[in-house]
PDB file of C-alpha atoms in Angstrom:
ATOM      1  CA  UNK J   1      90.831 119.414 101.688  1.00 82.00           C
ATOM      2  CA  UNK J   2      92.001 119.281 105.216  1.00 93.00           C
ATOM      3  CA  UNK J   3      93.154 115.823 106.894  1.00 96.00           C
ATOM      4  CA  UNK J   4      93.043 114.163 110.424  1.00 97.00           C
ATOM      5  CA  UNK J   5      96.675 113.443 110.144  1.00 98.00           C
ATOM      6  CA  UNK J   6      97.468 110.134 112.673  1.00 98.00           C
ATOM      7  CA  UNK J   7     100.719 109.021 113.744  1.00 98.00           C
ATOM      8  CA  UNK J   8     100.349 106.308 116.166  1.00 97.00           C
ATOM      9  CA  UNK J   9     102.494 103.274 117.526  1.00 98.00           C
ATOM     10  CA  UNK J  10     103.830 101.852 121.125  1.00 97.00           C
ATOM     11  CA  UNK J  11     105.661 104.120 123.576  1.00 94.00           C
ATOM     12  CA  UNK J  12     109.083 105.003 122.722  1.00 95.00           C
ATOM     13  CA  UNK J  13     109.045 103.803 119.310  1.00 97.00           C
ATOM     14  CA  UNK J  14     110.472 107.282 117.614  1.00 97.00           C
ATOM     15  CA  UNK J  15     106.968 109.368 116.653  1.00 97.00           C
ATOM     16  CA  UNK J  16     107.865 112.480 118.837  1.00 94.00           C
ATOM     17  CA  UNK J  17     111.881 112.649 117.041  1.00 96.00           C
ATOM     18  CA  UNK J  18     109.952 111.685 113.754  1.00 98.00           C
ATOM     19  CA  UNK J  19     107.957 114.344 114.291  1.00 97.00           C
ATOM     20  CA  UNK J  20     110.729 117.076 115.591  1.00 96.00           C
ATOM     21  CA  UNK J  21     112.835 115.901 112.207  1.00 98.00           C
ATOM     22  CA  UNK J  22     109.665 116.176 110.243  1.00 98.00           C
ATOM     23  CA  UNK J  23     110.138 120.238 111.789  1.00 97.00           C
ATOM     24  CA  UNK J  24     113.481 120.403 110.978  1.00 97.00           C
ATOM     25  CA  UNK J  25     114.319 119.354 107.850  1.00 98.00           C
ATOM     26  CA  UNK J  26     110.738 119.553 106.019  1.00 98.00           C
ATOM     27  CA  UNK J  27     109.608 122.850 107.582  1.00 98.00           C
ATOM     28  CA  UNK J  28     107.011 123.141 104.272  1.00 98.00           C
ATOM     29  CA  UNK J  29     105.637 119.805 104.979  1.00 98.00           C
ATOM     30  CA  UNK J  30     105.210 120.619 109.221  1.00 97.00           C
ATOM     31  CA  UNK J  31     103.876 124.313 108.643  1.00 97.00           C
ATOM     32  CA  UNK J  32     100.508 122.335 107.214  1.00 97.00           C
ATOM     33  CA  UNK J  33      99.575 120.262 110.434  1.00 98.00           C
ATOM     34  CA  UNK J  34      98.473 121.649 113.769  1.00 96.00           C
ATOM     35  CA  UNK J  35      98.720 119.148 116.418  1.00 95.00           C
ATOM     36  CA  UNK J  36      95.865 118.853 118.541  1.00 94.00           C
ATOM     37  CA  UNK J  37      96.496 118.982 122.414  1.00 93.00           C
ATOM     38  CA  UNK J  38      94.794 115.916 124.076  1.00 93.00           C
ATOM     39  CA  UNK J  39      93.598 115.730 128.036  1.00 94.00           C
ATOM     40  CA  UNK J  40      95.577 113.803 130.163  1.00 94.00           C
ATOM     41  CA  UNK J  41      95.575 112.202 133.379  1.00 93.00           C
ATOM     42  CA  UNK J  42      99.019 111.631 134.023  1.00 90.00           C
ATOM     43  CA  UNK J  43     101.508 114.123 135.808  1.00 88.00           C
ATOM     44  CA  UNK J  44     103.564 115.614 132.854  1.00 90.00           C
ATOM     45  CA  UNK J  45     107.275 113.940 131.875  1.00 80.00           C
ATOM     46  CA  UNK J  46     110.214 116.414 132.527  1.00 81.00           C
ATOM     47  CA  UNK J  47     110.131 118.999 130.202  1.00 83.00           C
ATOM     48  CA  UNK J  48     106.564 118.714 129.171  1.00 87.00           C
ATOM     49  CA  UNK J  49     104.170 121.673 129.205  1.00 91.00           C
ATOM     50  CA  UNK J  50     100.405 121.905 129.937  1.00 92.00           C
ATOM     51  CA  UNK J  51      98.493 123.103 127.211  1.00 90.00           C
ATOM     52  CA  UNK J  52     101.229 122.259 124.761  1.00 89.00           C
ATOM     53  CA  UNK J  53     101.872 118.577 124.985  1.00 89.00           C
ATOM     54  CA  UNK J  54      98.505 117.908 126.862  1.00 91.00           C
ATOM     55  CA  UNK J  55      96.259 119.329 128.397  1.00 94.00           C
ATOM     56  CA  UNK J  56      97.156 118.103 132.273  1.00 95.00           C
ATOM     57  CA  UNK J  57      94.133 117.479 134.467  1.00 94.00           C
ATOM     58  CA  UNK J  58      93.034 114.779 137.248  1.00 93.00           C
ATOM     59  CA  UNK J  59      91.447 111.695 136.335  1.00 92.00           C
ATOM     60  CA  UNK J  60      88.065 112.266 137.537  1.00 90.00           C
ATOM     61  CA  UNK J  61      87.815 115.745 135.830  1.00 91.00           C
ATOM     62  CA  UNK J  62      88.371 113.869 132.121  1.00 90.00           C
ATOM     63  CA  UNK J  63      86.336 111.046 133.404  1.00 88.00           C
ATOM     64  CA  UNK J  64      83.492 113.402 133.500  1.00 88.00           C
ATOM     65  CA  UNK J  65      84.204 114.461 129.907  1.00 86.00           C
ATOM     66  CA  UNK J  66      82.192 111.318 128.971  1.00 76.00           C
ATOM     67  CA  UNK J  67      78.908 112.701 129.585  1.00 63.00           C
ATOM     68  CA  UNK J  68      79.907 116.171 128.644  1.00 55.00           C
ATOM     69  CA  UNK J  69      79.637 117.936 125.034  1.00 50.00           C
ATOM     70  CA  UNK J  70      83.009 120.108 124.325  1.00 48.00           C
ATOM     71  CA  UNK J  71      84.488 123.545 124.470  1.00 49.00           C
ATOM     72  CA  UNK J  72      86.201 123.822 121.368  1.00 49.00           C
ATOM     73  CA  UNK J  73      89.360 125.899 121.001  1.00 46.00           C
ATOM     74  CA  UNK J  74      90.908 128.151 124.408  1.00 43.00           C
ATOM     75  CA  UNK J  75      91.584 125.698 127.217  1.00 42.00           C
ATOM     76  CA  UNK J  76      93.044 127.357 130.000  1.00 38.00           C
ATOM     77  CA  UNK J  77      93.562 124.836 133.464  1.00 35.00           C
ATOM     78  CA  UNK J  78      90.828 125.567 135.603  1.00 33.00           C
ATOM     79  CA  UNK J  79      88.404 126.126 133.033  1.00 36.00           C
ATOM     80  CA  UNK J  80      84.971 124.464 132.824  1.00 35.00           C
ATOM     81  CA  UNK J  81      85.026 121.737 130.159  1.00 39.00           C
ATOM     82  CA  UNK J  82      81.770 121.702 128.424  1.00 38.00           C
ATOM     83  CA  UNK J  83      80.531 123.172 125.117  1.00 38.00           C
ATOM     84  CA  UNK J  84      78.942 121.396 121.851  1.00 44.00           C
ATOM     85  CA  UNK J  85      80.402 118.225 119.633  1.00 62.00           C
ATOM     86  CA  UNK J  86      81.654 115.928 122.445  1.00 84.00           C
ATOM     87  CA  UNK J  87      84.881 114.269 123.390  1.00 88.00           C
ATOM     88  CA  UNK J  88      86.649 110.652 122.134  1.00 88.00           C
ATOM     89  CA  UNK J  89      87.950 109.578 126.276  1.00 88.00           C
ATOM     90  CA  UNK J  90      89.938 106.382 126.269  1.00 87.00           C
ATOM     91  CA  UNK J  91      91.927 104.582 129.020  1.00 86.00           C
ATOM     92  CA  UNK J  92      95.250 103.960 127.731  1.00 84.00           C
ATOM     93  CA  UNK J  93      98.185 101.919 128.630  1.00 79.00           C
ATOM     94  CA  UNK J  94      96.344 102.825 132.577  1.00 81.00           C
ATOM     95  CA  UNK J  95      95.927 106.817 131.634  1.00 87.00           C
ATOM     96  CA  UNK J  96      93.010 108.617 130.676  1.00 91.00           C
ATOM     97  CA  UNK J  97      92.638 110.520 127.671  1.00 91.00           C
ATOM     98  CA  UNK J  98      89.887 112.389 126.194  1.00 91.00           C
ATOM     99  CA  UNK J  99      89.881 114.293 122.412  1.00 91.00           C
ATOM    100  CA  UNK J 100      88.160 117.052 122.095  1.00 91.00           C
ATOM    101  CA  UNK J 101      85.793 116.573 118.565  1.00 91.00           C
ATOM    102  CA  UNK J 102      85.650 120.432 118.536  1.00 90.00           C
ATOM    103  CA  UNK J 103      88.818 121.726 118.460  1.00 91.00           C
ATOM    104  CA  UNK J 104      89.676 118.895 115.941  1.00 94.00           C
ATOM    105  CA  UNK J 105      86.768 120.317 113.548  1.00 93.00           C
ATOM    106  CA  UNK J 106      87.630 123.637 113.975  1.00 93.00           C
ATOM    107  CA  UNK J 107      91.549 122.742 112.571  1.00 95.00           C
ATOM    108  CA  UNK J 108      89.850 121.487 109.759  1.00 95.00           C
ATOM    109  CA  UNK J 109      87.829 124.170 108.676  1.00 94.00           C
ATOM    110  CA  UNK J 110      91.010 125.998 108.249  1.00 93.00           C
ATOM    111  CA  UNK J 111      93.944 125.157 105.675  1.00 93.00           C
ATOM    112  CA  UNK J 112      95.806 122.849 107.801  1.00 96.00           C
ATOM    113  CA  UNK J 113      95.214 119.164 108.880  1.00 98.00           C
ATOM    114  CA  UNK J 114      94.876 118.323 112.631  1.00 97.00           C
ATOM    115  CA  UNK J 115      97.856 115.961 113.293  1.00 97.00           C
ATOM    116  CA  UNK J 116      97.597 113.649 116.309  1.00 95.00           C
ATOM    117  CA  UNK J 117     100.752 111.945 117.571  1.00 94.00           C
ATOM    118  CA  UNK J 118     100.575 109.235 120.163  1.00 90.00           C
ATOM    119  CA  UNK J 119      98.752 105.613 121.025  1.00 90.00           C
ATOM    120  CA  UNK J 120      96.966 103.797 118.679  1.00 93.00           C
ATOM    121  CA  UNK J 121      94.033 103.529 121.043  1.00 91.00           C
ATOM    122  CA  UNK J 122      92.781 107.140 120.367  1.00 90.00           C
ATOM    123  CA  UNK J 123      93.122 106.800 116.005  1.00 93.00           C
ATOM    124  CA  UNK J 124      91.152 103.269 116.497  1.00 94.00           C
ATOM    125  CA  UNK J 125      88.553 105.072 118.268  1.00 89.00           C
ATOM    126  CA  UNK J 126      88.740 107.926 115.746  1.00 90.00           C
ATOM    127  CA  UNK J 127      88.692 105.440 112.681  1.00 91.00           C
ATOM    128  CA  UNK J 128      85.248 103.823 113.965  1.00 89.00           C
ATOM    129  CA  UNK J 129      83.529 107.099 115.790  1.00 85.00           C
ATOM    130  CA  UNK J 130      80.732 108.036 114.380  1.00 85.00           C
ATOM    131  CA  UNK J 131      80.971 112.051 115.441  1.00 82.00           C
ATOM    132  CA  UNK J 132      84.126 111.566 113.078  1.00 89.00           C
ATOM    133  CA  UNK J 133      82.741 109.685 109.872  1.00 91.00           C
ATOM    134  CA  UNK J 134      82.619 112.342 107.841  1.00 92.00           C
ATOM    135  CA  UNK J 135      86.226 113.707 108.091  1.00 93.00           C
ATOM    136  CA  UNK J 136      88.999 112.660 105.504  1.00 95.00           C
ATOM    137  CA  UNK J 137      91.688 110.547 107.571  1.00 97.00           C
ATOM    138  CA  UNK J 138      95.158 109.807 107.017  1.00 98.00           C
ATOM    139  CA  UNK J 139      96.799 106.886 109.460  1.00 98.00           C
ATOM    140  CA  UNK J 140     100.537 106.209 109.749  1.00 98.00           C
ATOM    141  CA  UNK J 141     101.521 103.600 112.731  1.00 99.00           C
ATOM    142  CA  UNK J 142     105.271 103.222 113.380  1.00 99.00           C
ATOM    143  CA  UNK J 143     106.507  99.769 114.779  1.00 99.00           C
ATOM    144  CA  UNK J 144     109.779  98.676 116.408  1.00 98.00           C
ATOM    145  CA  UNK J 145     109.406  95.556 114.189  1.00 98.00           C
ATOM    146  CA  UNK J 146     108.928  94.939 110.137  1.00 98.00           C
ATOM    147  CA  UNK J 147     106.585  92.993 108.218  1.00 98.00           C
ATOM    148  CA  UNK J 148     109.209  90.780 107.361  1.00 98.00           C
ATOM    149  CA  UNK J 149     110.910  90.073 110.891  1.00 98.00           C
ATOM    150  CA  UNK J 150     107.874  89.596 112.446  1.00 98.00           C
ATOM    151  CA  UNK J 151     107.049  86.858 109.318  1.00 98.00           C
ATOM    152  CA  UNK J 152     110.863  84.675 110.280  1.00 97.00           C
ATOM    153  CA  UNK J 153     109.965  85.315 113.993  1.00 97.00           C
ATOM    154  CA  UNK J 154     106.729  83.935 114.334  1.00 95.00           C
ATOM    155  CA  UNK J 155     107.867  80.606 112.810  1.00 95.00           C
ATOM    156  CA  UNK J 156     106.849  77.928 115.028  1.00 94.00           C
ATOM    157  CA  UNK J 157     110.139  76.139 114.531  1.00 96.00           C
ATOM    158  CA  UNK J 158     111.638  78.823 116.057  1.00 94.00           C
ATOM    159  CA  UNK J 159     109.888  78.921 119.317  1.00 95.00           C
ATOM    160  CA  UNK J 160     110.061  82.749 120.115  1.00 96.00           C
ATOM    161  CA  UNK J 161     106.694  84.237 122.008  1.00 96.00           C
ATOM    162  CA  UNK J 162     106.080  87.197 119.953  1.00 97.00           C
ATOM    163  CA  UNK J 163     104.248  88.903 122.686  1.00 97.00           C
ATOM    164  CA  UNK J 164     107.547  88.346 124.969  1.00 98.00           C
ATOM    165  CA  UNK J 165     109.761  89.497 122.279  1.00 98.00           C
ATOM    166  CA  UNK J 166     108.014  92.484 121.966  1.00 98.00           C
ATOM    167  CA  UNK J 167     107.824  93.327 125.542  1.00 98.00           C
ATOM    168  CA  UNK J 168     111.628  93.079 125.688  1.00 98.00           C
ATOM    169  CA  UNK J 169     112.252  94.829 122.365  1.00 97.00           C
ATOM    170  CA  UNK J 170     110.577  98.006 123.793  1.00 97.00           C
ATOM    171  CA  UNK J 171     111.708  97.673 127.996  1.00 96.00           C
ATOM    172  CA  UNK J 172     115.471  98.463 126.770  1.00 95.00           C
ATOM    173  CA  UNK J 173     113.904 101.180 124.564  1.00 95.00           C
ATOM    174  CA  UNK J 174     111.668 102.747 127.304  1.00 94.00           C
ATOM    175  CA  UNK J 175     114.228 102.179 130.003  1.00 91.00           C
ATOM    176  CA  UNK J 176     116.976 104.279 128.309  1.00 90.00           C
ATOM    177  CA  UNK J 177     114.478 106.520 127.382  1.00 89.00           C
ATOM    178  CA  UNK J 178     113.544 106.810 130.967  1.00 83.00           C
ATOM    179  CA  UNK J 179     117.259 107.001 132.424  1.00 83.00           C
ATOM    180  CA  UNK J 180     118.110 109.810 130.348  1.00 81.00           C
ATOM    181  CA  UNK J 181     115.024 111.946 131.322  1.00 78.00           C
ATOM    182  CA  UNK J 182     115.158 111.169 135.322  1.00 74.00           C
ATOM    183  CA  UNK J 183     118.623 108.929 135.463  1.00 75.00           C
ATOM    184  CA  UNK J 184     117.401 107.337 138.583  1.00 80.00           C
ATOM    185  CA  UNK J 185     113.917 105.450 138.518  1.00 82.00           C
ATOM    186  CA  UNK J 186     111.436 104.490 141.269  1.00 83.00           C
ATOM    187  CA  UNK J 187     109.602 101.895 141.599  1.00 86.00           C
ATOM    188  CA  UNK J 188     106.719 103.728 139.795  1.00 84.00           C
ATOM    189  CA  UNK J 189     108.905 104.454 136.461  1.00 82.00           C
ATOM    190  CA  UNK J 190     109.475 100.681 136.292  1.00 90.00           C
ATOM    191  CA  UNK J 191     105.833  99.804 136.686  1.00 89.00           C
ATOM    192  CA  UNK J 192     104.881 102.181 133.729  1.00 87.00           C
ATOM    193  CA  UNK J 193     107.902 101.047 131.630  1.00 90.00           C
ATOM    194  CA  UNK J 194     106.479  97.591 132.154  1.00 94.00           C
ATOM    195  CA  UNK J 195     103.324  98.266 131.928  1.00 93.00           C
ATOM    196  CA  UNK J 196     103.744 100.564 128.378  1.00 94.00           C
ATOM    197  CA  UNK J 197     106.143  97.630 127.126  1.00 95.00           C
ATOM    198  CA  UNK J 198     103.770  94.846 128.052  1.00 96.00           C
ATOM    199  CA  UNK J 199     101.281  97.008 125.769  1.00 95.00           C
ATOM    200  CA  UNK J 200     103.210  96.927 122.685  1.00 97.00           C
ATOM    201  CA  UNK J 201     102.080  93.886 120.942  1.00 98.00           C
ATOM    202  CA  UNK J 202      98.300  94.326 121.512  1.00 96.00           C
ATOM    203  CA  UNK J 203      98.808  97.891 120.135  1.00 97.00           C
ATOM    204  CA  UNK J 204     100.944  96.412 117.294  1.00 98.00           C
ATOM    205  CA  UNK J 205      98.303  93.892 116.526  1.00 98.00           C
ATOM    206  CA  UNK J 206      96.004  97.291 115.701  1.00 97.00           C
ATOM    207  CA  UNK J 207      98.327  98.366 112.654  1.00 98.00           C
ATOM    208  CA  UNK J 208      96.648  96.465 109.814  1.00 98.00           C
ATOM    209  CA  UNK J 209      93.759  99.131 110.659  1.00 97.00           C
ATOM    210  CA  UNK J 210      96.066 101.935 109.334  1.00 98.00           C
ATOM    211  CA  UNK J 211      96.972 103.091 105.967  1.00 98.00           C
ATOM    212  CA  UNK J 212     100.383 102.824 105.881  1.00 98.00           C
ATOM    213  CA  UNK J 213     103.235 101.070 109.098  1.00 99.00           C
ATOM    214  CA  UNK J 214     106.495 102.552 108.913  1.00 99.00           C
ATOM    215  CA  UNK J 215     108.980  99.861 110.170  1.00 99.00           C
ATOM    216  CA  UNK J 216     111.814 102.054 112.467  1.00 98.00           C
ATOM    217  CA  UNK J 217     113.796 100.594 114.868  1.00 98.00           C
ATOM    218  CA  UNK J 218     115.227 103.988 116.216  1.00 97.00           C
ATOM    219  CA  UNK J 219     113.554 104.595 119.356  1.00 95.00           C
ATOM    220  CA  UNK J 220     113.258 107.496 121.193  1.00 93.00           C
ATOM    221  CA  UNK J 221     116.252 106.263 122.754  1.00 90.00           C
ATOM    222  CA  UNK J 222     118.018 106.374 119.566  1.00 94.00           C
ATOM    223  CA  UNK J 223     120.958 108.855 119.320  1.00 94.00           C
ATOM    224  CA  UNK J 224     120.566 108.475 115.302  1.00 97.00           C
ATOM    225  CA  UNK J 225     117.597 111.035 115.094  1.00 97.00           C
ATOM    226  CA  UNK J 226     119.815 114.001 116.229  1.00 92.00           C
ATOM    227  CA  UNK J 227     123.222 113.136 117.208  1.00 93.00           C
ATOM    228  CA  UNK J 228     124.584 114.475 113.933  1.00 92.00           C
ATOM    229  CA  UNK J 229     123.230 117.008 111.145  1.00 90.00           C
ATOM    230  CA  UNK J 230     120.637 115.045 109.540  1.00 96.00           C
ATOM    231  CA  UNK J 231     118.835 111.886 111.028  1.00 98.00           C
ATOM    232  CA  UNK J 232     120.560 108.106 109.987  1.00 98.00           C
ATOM    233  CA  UNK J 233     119.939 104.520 109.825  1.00 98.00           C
ATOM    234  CA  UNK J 234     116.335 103.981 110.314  1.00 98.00           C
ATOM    235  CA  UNK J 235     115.509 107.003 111.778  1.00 98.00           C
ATOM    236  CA  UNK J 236     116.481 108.377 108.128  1.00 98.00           C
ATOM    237  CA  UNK J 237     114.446 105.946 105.988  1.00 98.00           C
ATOM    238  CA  UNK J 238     111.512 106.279 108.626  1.00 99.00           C
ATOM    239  CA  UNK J 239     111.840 110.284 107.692  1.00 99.00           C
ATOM    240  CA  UNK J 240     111.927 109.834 104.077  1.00 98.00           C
ATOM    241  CA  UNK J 241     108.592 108.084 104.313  1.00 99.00           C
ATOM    242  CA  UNK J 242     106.488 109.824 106.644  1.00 99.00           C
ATOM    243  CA  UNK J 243     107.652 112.845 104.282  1.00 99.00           C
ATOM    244  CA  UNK J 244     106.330 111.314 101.016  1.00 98.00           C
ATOM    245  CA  UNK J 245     103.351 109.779 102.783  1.00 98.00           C
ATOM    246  CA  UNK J 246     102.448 113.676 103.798  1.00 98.00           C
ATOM    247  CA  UNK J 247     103.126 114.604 100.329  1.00 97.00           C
ATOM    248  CA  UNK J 248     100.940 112.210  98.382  1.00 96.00           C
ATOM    249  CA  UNK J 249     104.324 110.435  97.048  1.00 97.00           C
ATOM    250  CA  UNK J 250     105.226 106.710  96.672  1.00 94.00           C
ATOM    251  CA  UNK J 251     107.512 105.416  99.483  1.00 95.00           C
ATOM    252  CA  UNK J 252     108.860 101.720  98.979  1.00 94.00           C
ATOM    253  CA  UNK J 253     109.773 101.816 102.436  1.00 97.00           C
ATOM    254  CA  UNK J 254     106.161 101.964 104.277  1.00 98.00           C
ATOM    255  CA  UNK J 255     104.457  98.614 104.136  1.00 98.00           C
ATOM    256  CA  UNK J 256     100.495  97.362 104.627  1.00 98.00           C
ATOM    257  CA  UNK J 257      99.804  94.677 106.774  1.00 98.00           C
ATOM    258  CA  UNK J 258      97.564  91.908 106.975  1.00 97.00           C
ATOM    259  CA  UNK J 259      95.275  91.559 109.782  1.00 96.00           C
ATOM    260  CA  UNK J 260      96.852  88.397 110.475  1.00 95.00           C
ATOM    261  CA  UNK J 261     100.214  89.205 110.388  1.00 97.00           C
ATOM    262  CA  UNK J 262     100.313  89.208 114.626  1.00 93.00           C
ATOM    263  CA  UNK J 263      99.017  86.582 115.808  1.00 84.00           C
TER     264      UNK J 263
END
């Protein structure tokens, strides 16, 4: 049966290289998901295409997606947006965002699984929606921190603000991230680095929700996803595990949390 495959964490934390290696080296494994194309209200990152990475449109036009049933399959930019199921829109991290419950069902009544990669916001939503109850789900967040590290951190003795930590842990990420895209940043790339760093710990606080959190500490700053033949270091192990996770295998390496874990 087909799945609504979810791989969710922070900005910059590694999904879209985990996903490329996932292309590369498990080809078998990548062939069975199609990735469904969200709306978006932001203006696309260098390199990005619309209609590939997201569907690109202003603000106000996905606003009005709220009211509005869907088209299904076949956007094209300019094109009414209106049709049957519905959409999932979300503001996230200060962007809007809208799934389109169509195009998702019509994945699944093929042979592959729809495969979302991106925020947590828009699996949360998808977890709880009603217009998706019935459809088999499979959630994977990645986080910049582990189960255990975040256990010896949050020790009062220590006096570390988690939230703070957290925030730092994923500026340096987002700002080399950002440096090697544009190499010189306005005063608008540093608000959104802030602001998608300041977001990390509420969206890490969401990971108990999922099935399985893949600790990875190789950003998408990381040179260990593709610097060499085959990814290393935690980009490797965070591989490995997403793999078995696809394939129904154990993985010692993904962990469960407690909702409690983040305070």
């Amino acid at each position: 049966m087909s799945r609504f495959v979810m791989l969710s964490g922070p900005s910059c934390v590694g999904k879209g290289p985990l996903h490329n290696a996932l292309k590369r080296l498990y080809p078998h494994l990548e062939r069975r998901l199609e990735k469904l194309v969200l709306f978006n209200s932001r203006a696309p990152r260098p390199g990005e295409q619309d209609g590939v990475d997201y569907h690109f449109r202003p603000r106000q036009e996905i606003e009005a997606l709220r009211l509005r049933p869907s088209t299904g399959s076949g956007h094209r930019s300019g094109q009414a947006l209106r049709g049957r199921e519905g959409y999932i829109v979300l503001d996230v991290r200060g962007d809007l965002q809208a799934l389109d419950v169509e195009n998702l069902r019509e994945v699944l009544s093929g042979e592959k699984d729809a495969f979302f990669e991106g925020n947590p916001f828009v699996p949360m939503e998808a977890l709880k929606s009603p217009l998706l109850s019935d459809v088999p789900k499979l959630s994977v967040f990645l986080s910049p921190l582990s189960r255990d590290e975040i256990l010896f951190l949050r020790d009062p003795d220590r006096r570390i603000s988690l939230p703070d930590f957290v925030t730092d842990v994923m500026r340096r990420k987002l700002l080399r991230r950002t440096q090697r895209q544009k190499r010189i940043l306005s005063s608008k790339d540093l608000e959104n680095i802030e602001r998608r760093a300041g977001s990390a710990h509420r969206e890490m606080q969401l990971a108990y929700h999922f099935d399985y959190v893949i600790p990875n500490h190789d950003g998408e700053d990381s040179e260990n996803w593709d610097a060499f033949y085959y990814p290393i270091g935690d980009a490797r192990r965070a591989l490995l595990a997403f793999a078995a996770i696809l394939s129904g295998e154990e993985t010692g390496y993904a962990e469960k949390w407690e909702r409690d874990l983040l305070p």
